[in-house]
Amino acid sequence: MDILLTGRLLSLSAGISEPMTVHHKVVAASDDLVSGRFGKTVVPFQISPHDPEFERIFHAYNFETVIFFSQQLYASEPYYEEYQDLENCLRLCAKHDVRQFVYLQPGLLGQESGEELPDSDLGMLFSAGSQLCDYYRRRQDIAIVRLRVPCLYGRGETASVVGDALHQARSRASILFRGPEGQRCGFLSQEDMGELLLRVVEGWP
């Protein structure tokens, strides 16, 4: 099976892809991809998901599944072009007959199923992304699984909440966490998330 990882990949590392690369071909494509982070088992492309040239990857590989990672909640700068990235990915999936799409959004502790994030720019962006997925599920017959995930952390990265905290501790012996006071979030290793994604992809619901 050919699998595409795309969206915001800055904080991701080999841990999330290793379970899938054992039996599947994995491609990672994004403009924020860190060279060499996924190792030699993943084919990397440094290109924005809404770039017109992005479609060439769909011609080069016969993807059965696309996994789209939303930006993390506590990034230094919000990425407001995520909706365009998601829309182009879904459009290309419909055009190239990719029928399995996994949409990963950040979630908070205590957040109910179907409940959106608190009112904010990112909350509105994620809500619009969910509605777009619902549209493609109904109109284009794409099977879409939406997962709410805790803050992911992996080996060798400094862009996640955990990775940034460790980097701060090493460089200045103090840690400053972003986000509103009192907001509760969970953490999950990318290795464990990779195992879950493998189960979702191979045992598609």
PDB file of C-alpha atoms in Angstrom:
ATOM      1  CA  MET A   1       0.000   0.000   0.000  1.00  0.00           C
ATOM      2  CA  ASP A   2       1.202   3.535  -0.792  1.00  0.00           C
ATOM      3  CA  ILE A   3       0.566   6.001   2.060  1.00  0.00           C
ATOM      4  CA  LEU A   4       0.980   9.785   1.958  1.00  0.00           C
ATOM      5  CA  LEU A   5       1.748  11.808   5.098  1.00  0.00           C
ATOM      6  CA  THR A   6       1.073  15.506   4.646  1.00  0.00           C
ATOM      7  CA  GLY A   7      -0.189  18.641   6.367  1.00  0.00           C
ATOM      8  CA  ARG A   8       2.032  20.165   9.055  1.00  0.00           C
ATOM      9  CA  LEU A   9       4.953  17.785   9.562  1.00  0.00           C
ATOM     10  CA  LEU A  10       7.497  20.035  11.315  1.00  0.00           C
ATOM     11  CA  SER A  11       7.327  18.269  14.670  1.00  0.00           C
ATOM     12  CA  LEU A  12       7.087  14.719  13.280  1.00  0.00           C
ATOM     13  CA  SER A  13       9.932  12.215  13.175  1.00  0.00           C
ATOM     14  CA  ALA A  14      10.632   8.618  12.209  1.00  0.00           C
ATOM     15  CA  GLY A  15       8.738   7.215  15.184  1.00  0.00           C
ATOM     16  CA  ILE A  16       5.382   7.930  13.605  1.00  0.00           C
ATOM     17  CA  SER A  17       6.255   6.400  10.237  1.00  0.00           C
ATOM     18  CA  GLU A  18       8.319   3.356  11.250  1.00  0.00           C
ATOM     19  CA  PRO A  19       5.364   1.046  11.988  1.00  0.00           C
ATOM     20  CA  MET A  20       3.899   1.777   8.541  1.00  0.00           C
ATOM     21  CA  THR A  21       7.140   1.412   6.574  1.00  0.00           C
ATOM     22  CA  VAL A  22       7.551  -2.250   7.557  1.00  0.00           C
ATOM     23  CA  HIS A  23       4.957  -3.389   5.000  1.00  0.00           C
ATOM     24  CA  HIS A  24       3.974  -0.218   3.141  1.00  0.00           C
ATOM     25  CA  LYS A  25       5.493   2.524   0.964  1.00  0.00           C
ATOM     26  CA  VAL A  26       5.350   5.830   2.853  1.00  0.00           C
ATOM     27  CA  VAL A  27       5.759   9.280   1.291  1.00  0.00           C
ATOM     28  CA  ALA A  28       5.982  12.500   3.335  1.00  0.00           C
ATOM     29  CA  ALA A  29       5.233  15.821   1.609  1.00  0.00           C
ATOM     30  CA  SER A  30       5.026  19.307   3.106  1.00  0.00           C
ATOM     31  CA  ASP A  31       6.789  22.644   2.892  1.00  0.00           C
ATOM     32  CA  ASP A  32       7.778  22.400   6.578  1.00  0.00           C
ATOM     33  CA  LEU A  33       9.337  18.934   6.275  1.00  0.00           C
ATOM     34  CA  VAL A  34      12.696  18.650   8.077  1.00  0.00           C
ATOM     35  CA  SER A  35      15.242  16.929   5.844  1.00  0.00           C
ATOM     36  CA  GLY A  36      16.350  13.531   7.154  1.00  0.00           C
ATOM     37  CA  ARG A  37      13.929  13.514  10.095  1.00  0.00           C
ATOM     38  CA  PHE A  38      12.062  10.415   8.847  1.00  0.00           C
ATOM     39  CA  GLY A  39      15.171   8.431   7.957  1.00  0.00           C
ATOM     40  CA  LYS A  40      15.739   6.473   4.769  1.00  0.00           C
ATOM     41  CA  THR A  41      12.510   4.448   4.826  1.00  0.00           C
ATOM     42  CA  VAL A  42      10.262   7.415   3.895  1.00  0.00           C
ATOM     43  CA  VAL A  43      10.333   9.241   0.550  1.00  0.00           C
ATOM     44  CA  PRO A  44      10.413  13.017   1.309  1.00  0.00           C
ATOM     45  CA  PHE A  45       9.095  15.895  -0.802  1.00  0.00           C
ATOM     46  CA  GLN A  46       9.602  19.516   0.259  1.00  0.00           C
ATOM     47  CA  ILE A  47       6.446  21.085  -1.179  1.00  0.00           C
ATOM     48  CA  SER A  48       3.323  22.808   0.108  1.00  0.00           C
ATOM     49  CA  PRO A  49       0.132  20.733  -0.077  1.00  0.00           C
ATOM     50  CA  HIS A  50      -1.615  23.607  -1.895  1.00  0.00           C
ATOM     51  CA  ASP A  51       1.172  24.087  -4.446  1.00  0.00           C
ATOM     52  CA  PRO A  52      -0.032  23.339  -8.030  1.00  0.00           C
ATOM     53  CA  GLU A  53       2.942  20.956  -8.399  1.00  0.00           C
ATOM     54  CA  PHE A  54       1.728  18.884  -5.445  1.00  0.00           C
ATOM     55  CA  GLU A  55      -0.426  16.807  -7.793  1.00  0.00           C
ATOM     56  CA  ARG A  56       2.693  15.323  -9.399  1.00  0.00           C
ATOM     57  CA  ILE A  57       3.143  13.161  -6.321  1.00  0.00           C
ATOM     58  CA  PHE A  58      -0.284  11.617  -6.950  1.00  0.00           C
ATOM     59  CA  HIS A  59       0.836  10.749 -10.492  1.00  0.00           C
ATOM     60  CA  ALA A  60       4.054   9.152  -9.231  1.00  0.00           C
ATOM     61  CA  TYR A  61       2.431   6.963  -6.566  1.00  0.00           C
ATOM     62  CA  ASN A  62      -0.776   4.975  -6.304  1.00  0.00           C
ATOM     63  CA  PHE A  63      -1.915   6.164  -2.888  1.00  0.00           C
ATOM     64  CA  GLU A  64      -4.577   4.173  -1.102  1.00  0.00           C
ATOM     65  CA  THR A  65      -4.467   6.301   2.037  1.00  0.00           C
ATOM     66  CA  VAL A  66      -3.656   9.949   2.781  1.00  0.00           C
ATOM     67  CA  ILE A  67      -2.971  11.008   6.385  1.00  0.00           C
ATOM     68  CA  PHE A  68      -3.286  14.758   7.010  1.00  0.00           C
ATOM     69  CA  PHE A  69      -1.782  16.256  10.181  1.00  0.00           C
ATOM     70  CA  SER A  70      -3.213  19.544  11.426  1.00  0.00           C
ATOM     71  CA  GLN A  71      -0.921  22.037  13.089  1.00  0.00           C
ATOM     72  CA  GLN A  72      -0.337  21.645  16.797  1.00  0.00           C
ATOM     73  CA  LEU A  73      -2.144  23.868  19.267  1.00  0.00           C
ATOM     74  CA  TYR A  74       0.893  25.516  20.802  1.00  0.00           C
ATOM     75  CA  ALA A  75       3.010  26.346  17.772  1.00  0.00           C
ATOM     76  CA  SER A  76       4.953  29.606  17.887  1.00  0.00           C
ATOM     77  CA  GLU A  77       2.950  30.978  14.952  1.00  0.00           C
ATOM     78  CA  PRO A  78      -0.509  29.840  13.712  1.00  0.00           C
ATOM     79  CA  TYR A  79      -0.568  28.550  10.135  1.00  0.00           C
ATOM     80  CA  TYR A  80      -3.638  30.022   8.473  1.00  0.00           C
ATOM     81  CA  GLU A  81      -3.193  28.312   5.090  1.00  0.00           C
ATOM     82  CA  GLU A  82      -4.069  24.923   6.529  1.00  0.00           C
ATOM     83  CA  TYR A  83      -7.597  25.043   5.102  1.00  0.00           C
ATOM     84  CA  GLN A  84      -6.233  25.517   1.564  1.00  0.00           C
ATOM     85  CA  ASP A  85      -3.819  22.612   2.123  1.00  0.00           C
ATOM     86  CA  LEU A  86      -6.636  20.349   3.310  1.00  0.00           C
ATOM     87  CA  GLU A  87      -8.965  21.386   0.505  1.00  0.00           C
ATOM     88  CA  ASN A  88      -6.382  20.649  -2.190  1.00  0.00           C
ATOM     89  CA  CYS A  89      -5.539  17.267  -0.628  1.00  0.00           C
ATOM     90  CA  LEU A  90      -9.193  16.244  -0.563  1.00  0.00           C
ATOM     91  CA  ARG A  91      -9.714  17.476  -4.126  1.00  0.00           C
ATOM     92  CA  LEU A  92      -6.746  15.422  -5.339  1.00  0.00           C
ATOM     93  CA  CYS A  93      -7.945  12.367  -3.408  1.00  0.00           C
ATOM     94  CA  ALA A  94     -11.314  12.613  -5.170  1.00  0.00           C
ATOM     95  CA  LYS A  95      -9.642  13.138  -8.539  1.00  0.00           C
ATOM     96  CA  HIS A  96      -7.168  10.255  -8.171  1.00  0.00           C
ATOM     97  CA  ASP A  97      -9.573   7.822  -6.521  1.00  0.00           C
ATOM     98  CA  VAL A  98      -7.918   7.790  -3.098  1.00  0.00           C
ATOM     99  CA  ARG A  99     -10.712   6.475  -0.904  1.00  0.00           C
ATOM    100  CA  GLN A 100      -9.129   6.469   2.572  1.00  0.00           C
ATOM    101  CA  PHE A 101      -8.365   9.763   4.292  1.00  0.00           C
ATOM    102  CA  VAL A 102      -7.289  10.258   7.916  1.00  0.00           C
ATOM    103  CA  TYR A 103      -7.613  13.771   9.352  1.00  0.00           C
ATOM    104  CA  LEU A 104      -5.740  14.363  12.618  1.00  0.00           C
ATOM    105  CA  GLN A 105      -6.689  17.364  14.736  1.00  0.00           C
ATOM    106  CA  PRO A 106      -5.365  18.365  18.160  1.00  0.00           C
ATOM    107  CA  GLY A 107      -7.609  17.664  21.121  1.00  0.00           C
ATOM    108  CA  LEU A 108      -7.775  18.793  24.738  1.00  0.00           C
ATOM    109  CA  LEU A 109      -8.389  16.696  27.832  1.00  0.00           C
ATOM    110  CA  GLY A 110     -12.090  16.572  28.626  1.00  0.00           C
ATOM    111  CA  GLN A 111     -13.114  17.534  25.113  1.00  0.00           C
ATOM    112  CA  GLU A 112     -16.252  15.630  24.141  1.00  0.00           C
ATOM    113  CA  SER A 113     -16.630  13.803  20.819  1.00  0.00           C
ATOM    114  CA  GLY A 114     -17.921  16.265  18.244  1.00  0.00           C
ATOM    115  CA  GLU A 115     -17.115  19.233  20.487  1.00  0.00           C
ATOM    116  CA  GLU A 116     -14.952  21.883  18.838  1.00  0.00           C
ATOM    117  CA  LEU A 117     -12.048  23.687  20.476  1.00  0.00           C
ATOM    118  CA  PRO A 118     -12.721  26.880  22.457  1.00  0.00           C
ATOM    119  CA  ASP A 119     -13.547  29.936  20.365  1.00  0.00           C
ATOM    120  CA  SER A 120     -10.304  31.088  18.748  1.00  0.00           C
ATOM    121  CA  ASP A 121      -8.748  31.504  15.314  1.00  0.00           C
ATOM    122  CA  LEU A 122      -7.464  27.939  15.353  1.00  0.00           C
ATOM    123  CA  GLY A 123     -10.744  26.613  16.727  1.00  0.00           C
ATOM    124  CA  MET A 124     -12.582  28.185  13.798  1.00  0.00           C
ATOM    125  CA  LEU A 125      -9.971  26.839  11.370  1.00  0.00           C
ATOM    126  CA  PHE A 126     -10.293  23.289  12.693  1.00  0.00           C
ATOM    127  CA  SER A 127     -14.085  23.535  12.636  1.00  0.00           C
ATOM    128  CA  ALA A 128     -13.986  24.608   8.981  1.00  0.00           C
ATOM    129  CA  GLY A 129     -11.668  21.685   8.224  1.00  0.00           C
ATOM    130  CA  SER A 130     -14.099  19.244   9.831  1.00  0.00           C
ATOM    131  CA  GLN A 131     -16.973  20.648   7.767  1.00  0.00           C
ATOM    132  CA  LEU A 132     -14.886  20.332   4.611  1.00  0.00           C
ATOM    133  CA  CYS A 133     -14.223  16.669   5.401  1.00  0.00           C
ATOM    134  CA  ASP A 134     -17.957  16.097   5.944  1.00  0.00           C
ATOM    135  CA  TYR A 135     -18.639  17.650   2.531  1.00  0.00           C
ATOM    136  CA  TYR A 136     -16.166  15.353   0.745  1.00  0.00           C
ATOM    137  CA  ARG A 137     -17.449  12.345   2.664  1.00  0.00           C
ATOM    138  CA  ARG A 138     -21.006  13.021   1.456  1.00  0.00           C
ATOM    139  CA  ARG A 139     -20.383  14.333  -2.063  1.00  0.00           C
ATOM    140  CA  GLN A 140     -17.240  12.499  -3.209  1.00  0.00           C
ATOM    141  CA  ASP A 141     -17.665   9.164  -1.419  1.00  0.00           C
ATOM    142  CA  ILE A 142     -14.301   9.376   0.360  1.00  0.00           C
ATOM    143  CA  ALA A 143     -14.060   7.353   3.569  1.00  0.00           C
ATOM    144  CA  ILE A 144     -12.737   9.826   6.147  1.00  0.00           C
ATOM    145  CA  VAL A 145     -11.670   9.098   9.706  1.00  0.00           C
ATOM    146  CA  ARG A 146     -11.171  12.138  11.930  1.00  0.00           C
ATOM    147  CA  LEU A 147      -9.013  11.630  15.013  1.00  0.00           C
ATOM    148  CA  ARG A 148      -8.541  13.999  17.927  1.00  0.00           C
ATOM    149  CA  VAL A 149      -5.019  13.476  19.226  1.00  0.00           C
ATOM    150  CA  PRO A 150      -3.053  14.772  22.228  1.00  0.00           C
ATOM    151  CA  CYS A 151       0.175  16.719  21.784  1.00  0.00           C
ATOM    152  CA  LEU A 152       2.577  14.420  19.946  1.00  0.00           C
ATOM    153  CA  TYR A 153       6.278  14.247  20.700  1.00  0.00           C
ATOM    154  CA  GLY A 154       9.079  12.316  19.028  1.00  0.00           C
ATOM    155  CA  ARG A 155      12.782  11.623  18.893  1.00  0.00           C
ATOM    156  CA  GLY A 156      15.129  14.350  17.721  1.00  0.00           C
ATOM    157  CA  GLU A 157      12.569  17.137  17.259  1.00  0.00           C
ATOM    158  CA  THR A 158      12.195  20.444  19.060  1.00  0.00           C
ATOM    159  CA  ALA A 159       8.938  21.722  17.510  1.00  0.00           C
ATOM    160  CA  SER A 160       6.427  19.858  19.685  1.00  0.00           C
ATOM    161  CA  VAL A 161       5.422  21.023  23.163  1.00  0.00           C
ATOM    162  CA  VAL A 162       7.671  18.401  24.782  1.00  0.00           C
ATOM    163  CA  GLY A 163      10.523  18.872  22.308  1.00  0.00           C
ATOM    164  CA  ASP A 164      10.434  22.646  22.739  1.00  0.00           C
ATOM    165  CA  ALA A 165      10.328  22.323  26.536  1.00  0.00           C
ATOM    166  CA  LEU A 166      13.405  20.079  26.538  1.00  0.00           C
ATOM    167  CA  HIS A 167      15.199  22.462  24.200  1.00  0.00           C
ATOM    168  CA  GLN A 168      14.384  25.413  26.493  1.00  0.00           C
ATOM    169  CA  ALA A 169      15.552  23.492  29.548  1.00  0.00           C
ATOM    170  CA  ARG A 170      18.876  22.668  27.917  1.00  0.00           C
ATOM    171  CA  SER A 171      19.497  26.117  26.441  1.00  0.00           C
ATOM    172  CA  ARG A 172      18.308  28.437  29.243  1.00  0.00           C
ATOM    173  CA  ALA A 173      17.486  26.240  32.240  1.00  0.00           C
ATOM    174  CA  SER A 174      13.841  27.352  32.294  1.00  0.00           C
ATOM    175  CA  ILE A 175      10.622  26.455  30.476  1.00  0.00           C
ATOM    176  CA  LEU A 176       7.813  28.660  29.213  1.00  0.00           C
ATOM    177  CA  PHE A 177       4.670  26.871  28.022  1.00  0.00           C
ATOM    178  CA  ARG A 178       2.401  28.558  25.482  1.00  0.00           C
ATOM    179  CA  GLY A 179      -1.370  28.463  25.801  1.00  0.00           C
ATOM    180  CA  PRO A 180      -3.943  29.819  28.270  1.00  0.00           C
ATOM    181  CA  GLU A 181      -3.522  29.157  31.974  1.00  0.00           C
ATOM    182  CA  GLY A 182      -5.625  26.272  33.199  1.00  0.00           C
ATOM    183  CA  GLN A 183      -6.001  24.609  29.785  1.00  0.00           C
ATOM    184  CA  ARG A 184      -5.410  20.863  30.068  1.00  0.00           C
ATOM    185  CA  CYS A 185      -3.709  18.845  27.351  1.00  0.00           C
ATOM    186  CA  GLY A 186      -2.443  15.298  27.046  1.00  0.00           C
ATOM    187  CA  PHE A 187       0.731  13.906  25.510  1.00  0.00           C
ATOM    188  CA  LEU A 188       1.335  10.894  23.287  1.00  0.00           C
ATOM    189  CA  SER A 189       4.538   9.536  21.783  1.00  0.00           C
ATOM    190  CA  GLN A 190       4.752   9.449  18.019  1.00  0.00           C
ATOM    191  CA  GLU A 191       5.705   5.757  18.218  1.00  0.00           C
ATOM    192  CA  ASP A 192       2.352   4.951  19.842  1.00  0.00           C
ATOM    193  CA  MET A 193       0.500   7.199  17.374  1.00  0.00           C
ATOM    194  CA  GLY A 194       2.241   5.434  14.500  1.00  0.00           C
ATOM    195  CA  GLU A 195       1.026   2.056  15.775  1.00  0.00           C
ATOM    196  CA  LEU A 196      -2.526   3.397  16.030  1.00  0.00           C
ATOM    197  CA  LEU A 197      -2.411   4.825  12.509  1.00  0.00           C
ATOM    198  CA  LEU A 198      -1.158   1.492  11.184  1.00  0.00           C
ATOM    199  CA  ARG A 199      -4.132  -0.280  12.773  1.00  0.00           C
ATOM    200  CA  VAL A 200      -6.522   2.289  11.301  1.00  0.00           C
ATOM    201  CA  VAL A 201      -5.007   1.997   7.812  1.00  0.00           C
ATOM    202  CA  GLU A 202      -4.848  -1.816   7.755  1.00  0.00           C
ATOM    203  CA  GLY A 203      -8.171  -2.413   9.506  1.00  0.00           C
ATOM    204  CA  TRP A 204     -10.096   0.386   7.848  1.00  0.00           C
ATOM    205  CA  PRO A 205     -13.451   0.820   9.651  1.00  0.00           C
TER     206      PRO A 205
END
